[in-house]
PDB file of C-alpha atoms in Angstrom:
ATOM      1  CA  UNK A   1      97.996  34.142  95.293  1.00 95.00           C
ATOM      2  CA  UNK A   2     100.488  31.463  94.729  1.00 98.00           C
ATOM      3  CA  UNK A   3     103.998  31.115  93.173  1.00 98.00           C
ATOM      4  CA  UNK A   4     106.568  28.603  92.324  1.00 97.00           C
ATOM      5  CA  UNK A   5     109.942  27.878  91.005  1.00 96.00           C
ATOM      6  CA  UNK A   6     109.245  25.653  88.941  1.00 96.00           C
ATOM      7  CA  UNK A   7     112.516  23.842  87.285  1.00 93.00           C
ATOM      8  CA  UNK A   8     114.383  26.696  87.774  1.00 92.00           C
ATOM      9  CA  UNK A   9     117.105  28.026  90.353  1.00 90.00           C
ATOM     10  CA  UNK A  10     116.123  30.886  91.043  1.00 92.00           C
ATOM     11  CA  UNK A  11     112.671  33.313  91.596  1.00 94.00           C
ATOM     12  CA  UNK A  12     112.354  36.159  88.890  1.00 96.00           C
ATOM     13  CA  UNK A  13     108.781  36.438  89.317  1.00 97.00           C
ATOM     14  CA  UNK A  14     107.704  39.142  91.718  1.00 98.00           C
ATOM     15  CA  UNK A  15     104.065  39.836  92.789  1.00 98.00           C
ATOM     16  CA  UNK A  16     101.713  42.722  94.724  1.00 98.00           C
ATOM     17  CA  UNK A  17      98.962  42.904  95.978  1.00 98.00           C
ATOM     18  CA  UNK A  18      97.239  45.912  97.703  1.00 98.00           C
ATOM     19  CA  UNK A  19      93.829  45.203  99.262  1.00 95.00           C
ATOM     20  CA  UNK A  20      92.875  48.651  99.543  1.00 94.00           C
ATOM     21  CA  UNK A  21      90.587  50.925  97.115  1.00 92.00           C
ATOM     22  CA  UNK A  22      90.992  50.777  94.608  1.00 96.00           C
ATOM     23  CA  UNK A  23      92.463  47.210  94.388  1.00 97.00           C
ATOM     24  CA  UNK A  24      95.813  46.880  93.349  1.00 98.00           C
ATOM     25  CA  UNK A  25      97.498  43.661  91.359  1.00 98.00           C
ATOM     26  CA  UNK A  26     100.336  43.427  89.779  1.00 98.00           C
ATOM     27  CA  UNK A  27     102.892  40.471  88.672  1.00 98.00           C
ATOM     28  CA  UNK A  28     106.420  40.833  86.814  1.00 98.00           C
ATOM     29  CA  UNK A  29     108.488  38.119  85.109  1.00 97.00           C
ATOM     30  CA  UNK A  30     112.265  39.114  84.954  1.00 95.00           C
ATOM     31  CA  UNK A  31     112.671  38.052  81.037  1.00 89.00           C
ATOM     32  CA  UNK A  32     114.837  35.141  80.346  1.00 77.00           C
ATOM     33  CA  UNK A  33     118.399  35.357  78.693  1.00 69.00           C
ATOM     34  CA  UNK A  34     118.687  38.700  80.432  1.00 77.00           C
ATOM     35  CA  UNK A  35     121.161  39.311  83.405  1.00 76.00           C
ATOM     36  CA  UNK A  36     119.153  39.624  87.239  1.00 90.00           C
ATOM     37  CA  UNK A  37     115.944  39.241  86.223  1.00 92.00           C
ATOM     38  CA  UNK A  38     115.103  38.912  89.739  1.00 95.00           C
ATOM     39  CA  UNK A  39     115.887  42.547  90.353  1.00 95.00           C
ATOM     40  CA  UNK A  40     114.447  43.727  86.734  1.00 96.00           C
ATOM     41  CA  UNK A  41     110.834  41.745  88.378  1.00 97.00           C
ATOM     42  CA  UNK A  42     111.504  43.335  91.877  1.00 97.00           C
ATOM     43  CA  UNK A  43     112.246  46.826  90.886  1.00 97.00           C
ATOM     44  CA  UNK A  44     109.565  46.774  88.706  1.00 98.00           C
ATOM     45  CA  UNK A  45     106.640  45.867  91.269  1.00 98.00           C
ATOM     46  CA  UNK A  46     108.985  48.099  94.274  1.00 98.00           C
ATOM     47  CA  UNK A  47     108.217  50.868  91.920  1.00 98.00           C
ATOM     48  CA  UNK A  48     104.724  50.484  91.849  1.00 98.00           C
ATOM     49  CA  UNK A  49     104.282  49.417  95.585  1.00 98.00           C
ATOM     50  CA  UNK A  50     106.713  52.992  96.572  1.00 97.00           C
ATOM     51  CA  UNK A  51     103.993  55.302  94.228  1.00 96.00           C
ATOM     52  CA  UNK A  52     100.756  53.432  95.365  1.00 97.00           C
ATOM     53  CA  UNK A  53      98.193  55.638  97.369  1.00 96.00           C
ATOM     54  CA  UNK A  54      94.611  55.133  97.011  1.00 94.00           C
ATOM     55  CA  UNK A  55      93.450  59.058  96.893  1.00 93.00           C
ATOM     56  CA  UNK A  56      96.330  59.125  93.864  1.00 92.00           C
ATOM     57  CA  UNK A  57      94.852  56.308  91.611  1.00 94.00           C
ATOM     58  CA  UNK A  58      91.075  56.779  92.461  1.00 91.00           C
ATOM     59  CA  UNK A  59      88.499  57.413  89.752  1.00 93.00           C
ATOM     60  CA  UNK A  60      89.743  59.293  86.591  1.00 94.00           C
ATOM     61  CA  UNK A  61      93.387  59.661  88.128  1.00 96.00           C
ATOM     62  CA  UNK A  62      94.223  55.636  87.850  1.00 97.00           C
ATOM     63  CA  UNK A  63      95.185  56.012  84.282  1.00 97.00           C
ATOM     64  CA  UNK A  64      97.415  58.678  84.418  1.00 97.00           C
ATOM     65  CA  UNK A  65      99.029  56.900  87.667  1.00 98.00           C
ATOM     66  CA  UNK A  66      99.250  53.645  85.990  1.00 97.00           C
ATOM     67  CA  UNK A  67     100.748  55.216  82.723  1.00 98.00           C
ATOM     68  CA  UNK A  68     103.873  57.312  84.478  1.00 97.00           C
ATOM     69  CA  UNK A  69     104.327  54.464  87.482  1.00 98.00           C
ATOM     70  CA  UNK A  70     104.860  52.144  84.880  1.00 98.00           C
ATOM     71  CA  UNK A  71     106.968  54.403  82.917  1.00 97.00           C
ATOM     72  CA  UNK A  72     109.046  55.032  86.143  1.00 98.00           C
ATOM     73  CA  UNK A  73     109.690  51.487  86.733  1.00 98.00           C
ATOM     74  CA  UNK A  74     110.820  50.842  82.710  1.00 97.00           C
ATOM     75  CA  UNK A  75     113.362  53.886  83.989  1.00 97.00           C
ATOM     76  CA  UNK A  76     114.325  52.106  87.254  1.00 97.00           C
ATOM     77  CA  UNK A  77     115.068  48.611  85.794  1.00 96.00           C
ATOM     78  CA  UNK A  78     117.044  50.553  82.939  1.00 95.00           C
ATOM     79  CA  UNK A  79     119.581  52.137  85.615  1.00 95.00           C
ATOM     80  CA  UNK A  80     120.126  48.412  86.732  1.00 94.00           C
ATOM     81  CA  UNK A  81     122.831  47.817  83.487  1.00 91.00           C
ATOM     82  CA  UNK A  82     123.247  48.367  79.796  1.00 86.00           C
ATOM     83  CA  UNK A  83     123.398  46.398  76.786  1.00 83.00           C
ATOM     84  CA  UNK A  84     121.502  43.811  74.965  1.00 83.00           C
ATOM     85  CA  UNK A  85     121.552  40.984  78.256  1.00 84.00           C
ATOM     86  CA  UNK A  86     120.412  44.002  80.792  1.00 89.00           C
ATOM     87  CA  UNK A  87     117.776  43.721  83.074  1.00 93.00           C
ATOM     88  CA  UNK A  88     114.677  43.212  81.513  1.00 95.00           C
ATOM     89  CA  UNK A  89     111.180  42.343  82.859  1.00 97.00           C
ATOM     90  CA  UNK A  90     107.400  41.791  82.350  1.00 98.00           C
ATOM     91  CA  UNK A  91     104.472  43.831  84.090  1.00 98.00           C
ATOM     92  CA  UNK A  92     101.213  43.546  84.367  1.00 98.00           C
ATOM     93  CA  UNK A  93      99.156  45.558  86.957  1.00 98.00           C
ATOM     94  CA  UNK A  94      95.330  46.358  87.440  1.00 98.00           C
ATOM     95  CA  UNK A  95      93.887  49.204  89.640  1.00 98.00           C
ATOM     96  CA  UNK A  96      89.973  48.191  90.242  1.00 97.00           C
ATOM     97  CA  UNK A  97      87.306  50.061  91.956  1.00 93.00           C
ATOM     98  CA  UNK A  98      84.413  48.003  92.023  1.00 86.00           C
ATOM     99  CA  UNK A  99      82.693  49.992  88.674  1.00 94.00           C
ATOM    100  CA  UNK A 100      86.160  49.746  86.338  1.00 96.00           C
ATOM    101  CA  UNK A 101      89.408  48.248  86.114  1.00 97.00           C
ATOM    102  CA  UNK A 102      92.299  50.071  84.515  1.00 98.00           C
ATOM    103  CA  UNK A 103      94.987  47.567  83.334  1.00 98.00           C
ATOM    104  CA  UNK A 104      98.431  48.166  82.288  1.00 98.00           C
ATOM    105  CA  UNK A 105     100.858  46.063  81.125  1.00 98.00           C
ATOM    106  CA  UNK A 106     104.573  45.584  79.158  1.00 98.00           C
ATOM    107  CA  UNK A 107     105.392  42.091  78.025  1.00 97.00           C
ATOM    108  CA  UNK A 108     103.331  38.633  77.970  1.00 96.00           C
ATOM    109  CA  UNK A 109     102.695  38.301  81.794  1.00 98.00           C
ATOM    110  CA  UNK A 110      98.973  37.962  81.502  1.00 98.00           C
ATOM    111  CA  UNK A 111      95.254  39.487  83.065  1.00 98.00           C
ATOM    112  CA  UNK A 112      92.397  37.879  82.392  1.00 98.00           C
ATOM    113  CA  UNK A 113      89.024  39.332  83.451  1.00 98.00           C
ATOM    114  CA  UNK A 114      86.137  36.377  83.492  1.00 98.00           C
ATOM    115  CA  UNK A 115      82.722  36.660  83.525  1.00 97.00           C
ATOM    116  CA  UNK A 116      80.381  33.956  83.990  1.00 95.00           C
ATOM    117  CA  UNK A 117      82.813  31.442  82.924  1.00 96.00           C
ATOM    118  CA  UNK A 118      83.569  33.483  79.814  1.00 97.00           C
ATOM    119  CA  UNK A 119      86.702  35.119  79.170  1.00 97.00           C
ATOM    120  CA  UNK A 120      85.250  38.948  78.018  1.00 97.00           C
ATOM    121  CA  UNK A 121      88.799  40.308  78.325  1.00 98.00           C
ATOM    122  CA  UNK A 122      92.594  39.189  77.932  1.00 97.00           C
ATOM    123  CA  UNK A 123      95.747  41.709  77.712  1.00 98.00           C
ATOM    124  CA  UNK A 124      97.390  41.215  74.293  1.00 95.00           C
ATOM    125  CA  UNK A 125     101.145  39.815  74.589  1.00 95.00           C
ATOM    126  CA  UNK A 126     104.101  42.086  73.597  1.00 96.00           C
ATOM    127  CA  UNK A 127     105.446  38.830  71.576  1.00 93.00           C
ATOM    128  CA  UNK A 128     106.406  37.868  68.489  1.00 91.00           C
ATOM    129  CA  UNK A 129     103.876  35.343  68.529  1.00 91.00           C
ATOM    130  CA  UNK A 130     101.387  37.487  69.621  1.00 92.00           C
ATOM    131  CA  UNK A 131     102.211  39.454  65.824  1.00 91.00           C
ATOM    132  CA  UNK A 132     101.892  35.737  64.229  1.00 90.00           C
ATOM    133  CA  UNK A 133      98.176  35.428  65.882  1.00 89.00           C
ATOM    134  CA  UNK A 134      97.580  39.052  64.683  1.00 90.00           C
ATOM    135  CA  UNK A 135      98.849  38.942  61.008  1.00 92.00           C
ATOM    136  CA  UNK A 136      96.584  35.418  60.790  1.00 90.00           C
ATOM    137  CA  UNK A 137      99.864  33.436  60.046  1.00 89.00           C
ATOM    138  CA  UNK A 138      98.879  31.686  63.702  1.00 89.00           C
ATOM    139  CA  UNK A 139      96.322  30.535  65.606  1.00 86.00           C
ATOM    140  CA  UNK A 140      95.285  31.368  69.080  1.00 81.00           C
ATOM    141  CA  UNK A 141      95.968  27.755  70.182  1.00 78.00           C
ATOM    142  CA  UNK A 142      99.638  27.095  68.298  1.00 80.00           C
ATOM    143  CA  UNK A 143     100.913  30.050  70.316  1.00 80.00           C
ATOM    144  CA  UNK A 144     102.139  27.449  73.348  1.00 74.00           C
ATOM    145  CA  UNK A 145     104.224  25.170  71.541  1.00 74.00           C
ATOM    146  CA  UNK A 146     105.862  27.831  69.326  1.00 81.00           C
ATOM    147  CA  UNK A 147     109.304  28.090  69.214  1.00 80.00           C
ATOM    148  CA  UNK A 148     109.770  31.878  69.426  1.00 81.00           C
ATOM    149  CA  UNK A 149     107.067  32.054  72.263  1.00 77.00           C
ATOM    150  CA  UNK A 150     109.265  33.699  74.711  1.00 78.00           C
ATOM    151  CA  UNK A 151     110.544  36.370  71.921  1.00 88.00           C
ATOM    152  CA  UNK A 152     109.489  40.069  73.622  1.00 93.00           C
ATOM    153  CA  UNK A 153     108.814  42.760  71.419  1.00 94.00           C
ATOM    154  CA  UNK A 154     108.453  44.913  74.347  1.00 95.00           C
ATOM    155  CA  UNK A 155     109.799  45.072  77.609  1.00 96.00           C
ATOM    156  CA  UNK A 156     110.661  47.007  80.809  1.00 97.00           C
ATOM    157  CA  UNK A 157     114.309  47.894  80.715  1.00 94.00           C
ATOM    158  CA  UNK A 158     117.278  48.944  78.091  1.00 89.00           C
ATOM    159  CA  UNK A 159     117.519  52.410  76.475  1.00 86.00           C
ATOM    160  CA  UNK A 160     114.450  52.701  74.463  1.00 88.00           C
ATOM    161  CA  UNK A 161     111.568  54.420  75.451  1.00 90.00           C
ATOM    162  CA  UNK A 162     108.594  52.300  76.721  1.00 94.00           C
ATOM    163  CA  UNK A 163     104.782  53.327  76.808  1.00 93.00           C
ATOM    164  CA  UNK A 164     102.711  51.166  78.378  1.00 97.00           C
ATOM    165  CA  UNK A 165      99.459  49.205  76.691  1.00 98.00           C
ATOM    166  CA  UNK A 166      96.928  50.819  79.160  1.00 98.00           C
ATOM    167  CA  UNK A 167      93.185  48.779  78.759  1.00 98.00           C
ATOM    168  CA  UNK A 168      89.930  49.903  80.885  1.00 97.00           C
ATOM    169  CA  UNK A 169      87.122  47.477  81.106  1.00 97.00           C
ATOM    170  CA  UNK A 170      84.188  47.807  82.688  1.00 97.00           C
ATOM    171  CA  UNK A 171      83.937  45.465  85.983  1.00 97.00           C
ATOM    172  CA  UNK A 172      80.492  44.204  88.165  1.00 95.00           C
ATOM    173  CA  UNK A 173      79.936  41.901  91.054  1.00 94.00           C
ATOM    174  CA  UNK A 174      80.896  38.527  90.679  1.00 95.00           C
ATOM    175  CA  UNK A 175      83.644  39.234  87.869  1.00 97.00           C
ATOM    176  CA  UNK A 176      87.185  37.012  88.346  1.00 98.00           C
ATOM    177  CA  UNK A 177      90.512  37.692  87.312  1.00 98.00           C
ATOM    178  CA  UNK A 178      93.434  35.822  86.895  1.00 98.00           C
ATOM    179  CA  UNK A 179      97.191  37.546  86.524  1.00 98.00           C
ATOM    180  CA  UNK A 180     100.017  35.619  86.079  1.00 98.00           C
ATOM    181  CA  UNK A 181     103.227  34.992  84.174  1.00 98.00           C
ATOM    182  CA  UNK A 182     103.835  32.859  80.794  1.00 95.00           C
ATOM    183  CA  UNK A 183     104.809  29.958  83.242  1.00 95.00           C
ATOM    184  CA  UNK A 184     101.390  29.768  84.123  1.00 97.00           C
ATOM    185  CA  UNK A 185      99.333  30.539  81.296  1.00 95.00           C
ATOM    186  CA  UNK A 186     101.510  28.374  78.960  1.00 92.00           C
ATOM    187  CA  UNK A 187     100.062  25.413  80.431  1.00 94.00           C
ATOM    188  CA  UNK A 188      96.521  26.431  82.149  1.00 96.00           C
ATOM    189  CA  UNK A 189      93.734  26.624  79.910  1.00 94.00           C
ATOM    190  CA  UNK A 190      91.436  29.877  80.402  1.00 95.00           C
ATOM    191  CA  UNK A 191      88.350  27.355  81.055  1.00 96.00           C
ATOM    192  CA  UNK A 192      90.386  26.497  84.402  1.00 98.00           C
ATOM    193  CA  UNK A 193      91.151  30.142  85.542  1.00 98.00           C
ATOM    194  CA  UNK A 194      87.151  30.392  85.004  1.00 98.00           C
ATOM    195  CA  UNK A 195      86.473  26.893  87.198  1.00 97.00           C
ATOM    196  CA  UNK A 196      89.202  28.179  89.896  1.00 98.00           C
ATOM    197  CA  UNK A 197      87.442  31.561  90.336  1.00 97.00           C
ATOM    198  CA  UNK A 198      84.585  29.922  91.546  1.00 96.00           C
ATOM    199  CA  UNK A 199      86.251  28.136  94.384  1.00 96.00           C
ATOM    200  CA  UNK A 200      85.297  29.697  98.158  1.00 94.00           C
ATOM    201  CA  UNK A 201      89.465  29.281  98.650  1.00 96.00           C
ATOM    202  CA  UNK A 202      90.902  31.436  95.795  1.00 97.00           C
ATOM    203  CA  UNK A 203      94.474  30.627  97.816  1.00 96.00           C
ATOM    204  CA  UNK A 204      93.970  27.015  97.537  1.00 98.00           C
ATOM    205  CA  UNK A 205      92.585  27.597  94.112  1.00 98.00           C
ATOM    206  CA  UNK A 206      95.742  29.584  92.889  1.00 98.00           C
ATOM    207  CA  UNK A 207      98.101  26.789  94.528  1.00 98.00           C
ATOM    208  CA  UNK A 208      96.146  24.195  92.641  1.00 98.00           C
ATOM    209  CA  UNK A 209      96.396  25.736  89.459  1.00 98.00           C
ATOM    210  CA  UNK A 210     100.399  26.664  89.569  1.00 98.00           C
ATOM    211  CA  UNK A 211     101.072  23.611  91.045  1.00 98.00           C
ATOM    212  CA  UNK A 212      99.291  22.201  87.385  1.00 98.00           C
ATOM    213  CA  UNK A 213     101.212  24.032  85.612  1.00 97.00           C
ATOM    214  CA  UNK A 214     104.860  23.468  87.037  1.00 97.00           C
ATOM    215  CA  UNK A 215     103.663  19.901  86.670  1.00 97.00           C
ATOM    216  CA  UNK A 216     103.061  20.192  82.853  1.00 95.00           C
ATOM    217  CA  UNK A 217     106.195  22.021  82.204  1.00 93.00           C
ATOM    218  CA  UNK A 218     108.249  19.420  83.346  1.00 93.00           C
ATOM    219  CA  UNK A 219     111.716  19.168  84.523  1.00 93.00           C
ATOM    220  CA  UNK A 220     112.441  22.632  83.185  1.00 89.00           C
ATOM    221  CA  UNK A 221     109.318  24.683  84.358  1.00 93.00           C
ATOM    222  CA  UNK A 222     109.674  28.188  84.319  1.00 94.00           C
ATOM    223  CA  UNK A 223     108.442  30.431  87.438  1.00 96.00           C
ATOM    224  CA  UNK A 224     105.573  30.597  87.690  1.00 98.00           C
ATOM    225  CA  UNK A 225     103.396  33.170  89.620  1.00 98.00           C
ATOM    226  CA  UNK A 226      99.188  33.425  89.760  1.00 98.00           C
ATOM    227  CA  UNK A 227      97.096  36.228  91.146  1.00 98.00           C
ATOM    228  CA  UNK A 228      93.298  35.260  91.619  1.00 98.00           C
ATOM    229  CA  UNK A 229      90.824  37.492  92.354  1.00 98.00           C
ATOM    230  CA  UNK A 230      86.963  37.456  92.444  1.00 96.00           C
ATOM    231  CA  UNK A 231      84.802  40.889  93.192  1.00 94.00           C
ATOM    232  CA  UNK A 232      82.233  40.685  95.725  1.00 88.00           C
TER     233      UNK A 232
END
């Protein structure tokens, strides 16, 4: 795990991890333009950390947990103010068992699952860019330098009700994953999430890679927070 400021002043990034099982990951990105994102980001992961037990969100009942916690943190950040520059933030969290993960997420903070080098799953952004890529009036690789990259379509926080994307993928030995925010993934090509996950140090790993990417933002990089893990 690893995390930076970047260019920026302040942390709105917030991370967990729970080395229990089932696994638990999560990372939130208080959205930009928006009042205390660092409390939208902490509230967010509190939430889950506060609900987390592993005899609630084992086998067929991680779903359901996943679903509602997330839904009880959109409710949490909401209380924190009103109004289109409230509290918003990102989430992205993954419960895995060993056989499956369940993966839930609001926003464009990021899981990858890698296999072999390969990319065989990646959560689809809440963005308006993301729409662009899915409407064909984008490609994959002119999503970085778009100008409406950080537009949300979805987010935790404000008065509208907000259901999360919930994915399940089937895991094995030897699979990787990589969560993160948009600082991050903006500037760190899937190919190196892949080469980092093979590292004995997945620490050292994670520092390289955020490290790379602060580095290629320049003077203004955004937070930026990475998650590595790699299933025995």
């Amino acid at each position: 795990t690893a995390q930076s400021l970047g260019g920026r002043s302040n942390e709105e990034d917030a991370f967990l991890v729970v080395e229990t099982s089932p696994l638990l990951l999560a990372v939130a990105d208080g959205a930009r333009g928006h009042a205390d994102g660092e409390k939208a980001s902490q509230t967010a992961i509190q939430t889950l950390k506060a609900g987390f037990t592993p005899t609630a969100c084992a086998g067929a009942a991680a779903r359901p947990w996943l679903t509602q916690t997330i839904g009880q943190a959109h409710r949490r950040v909401s209380a924190l103010g009103d109004g289109p520059t409230a509290p918003r933030t990102t989430i992205v969290a993954a419960l895995l068992d060993g056989v499956r993960a369940v993966v839930g997420h609001v926003g464009d903070s990021r899981l990858y699952h890698i296999r072999q080098d390969t990319v065989v799953f990646r959560t689809r952004d809440h963005s308006v860019v993301q729409l662009l890529v899915d409407m064909g009036r984008l490609a994959e690789n002119e999503m970085l330098g778009h100008p409406d990259r950080s537009r949300l379509t979805k987010a935790l926080g404000g008065r509208d009700e907000v259901d999360a994307e919930i994915d399940e993928v089937t895991i094995a030995a030897g699979d990787g994953f990589a969560l993160c925010s948009d600082g991050v993934w903006e500037f760190i090509d899937p190919r190196e999430f892949a080469a980092a996950l093979r590292s004995k140090q997945l620490n050292k790993a994670a520092q390289d890679l955020v490290a790379q990417a602060v580095s290629r933002g320049g003077s203004d990089a955004d937070n930026a927070t990475l998650i590595l893990a790699r299933l025995r």
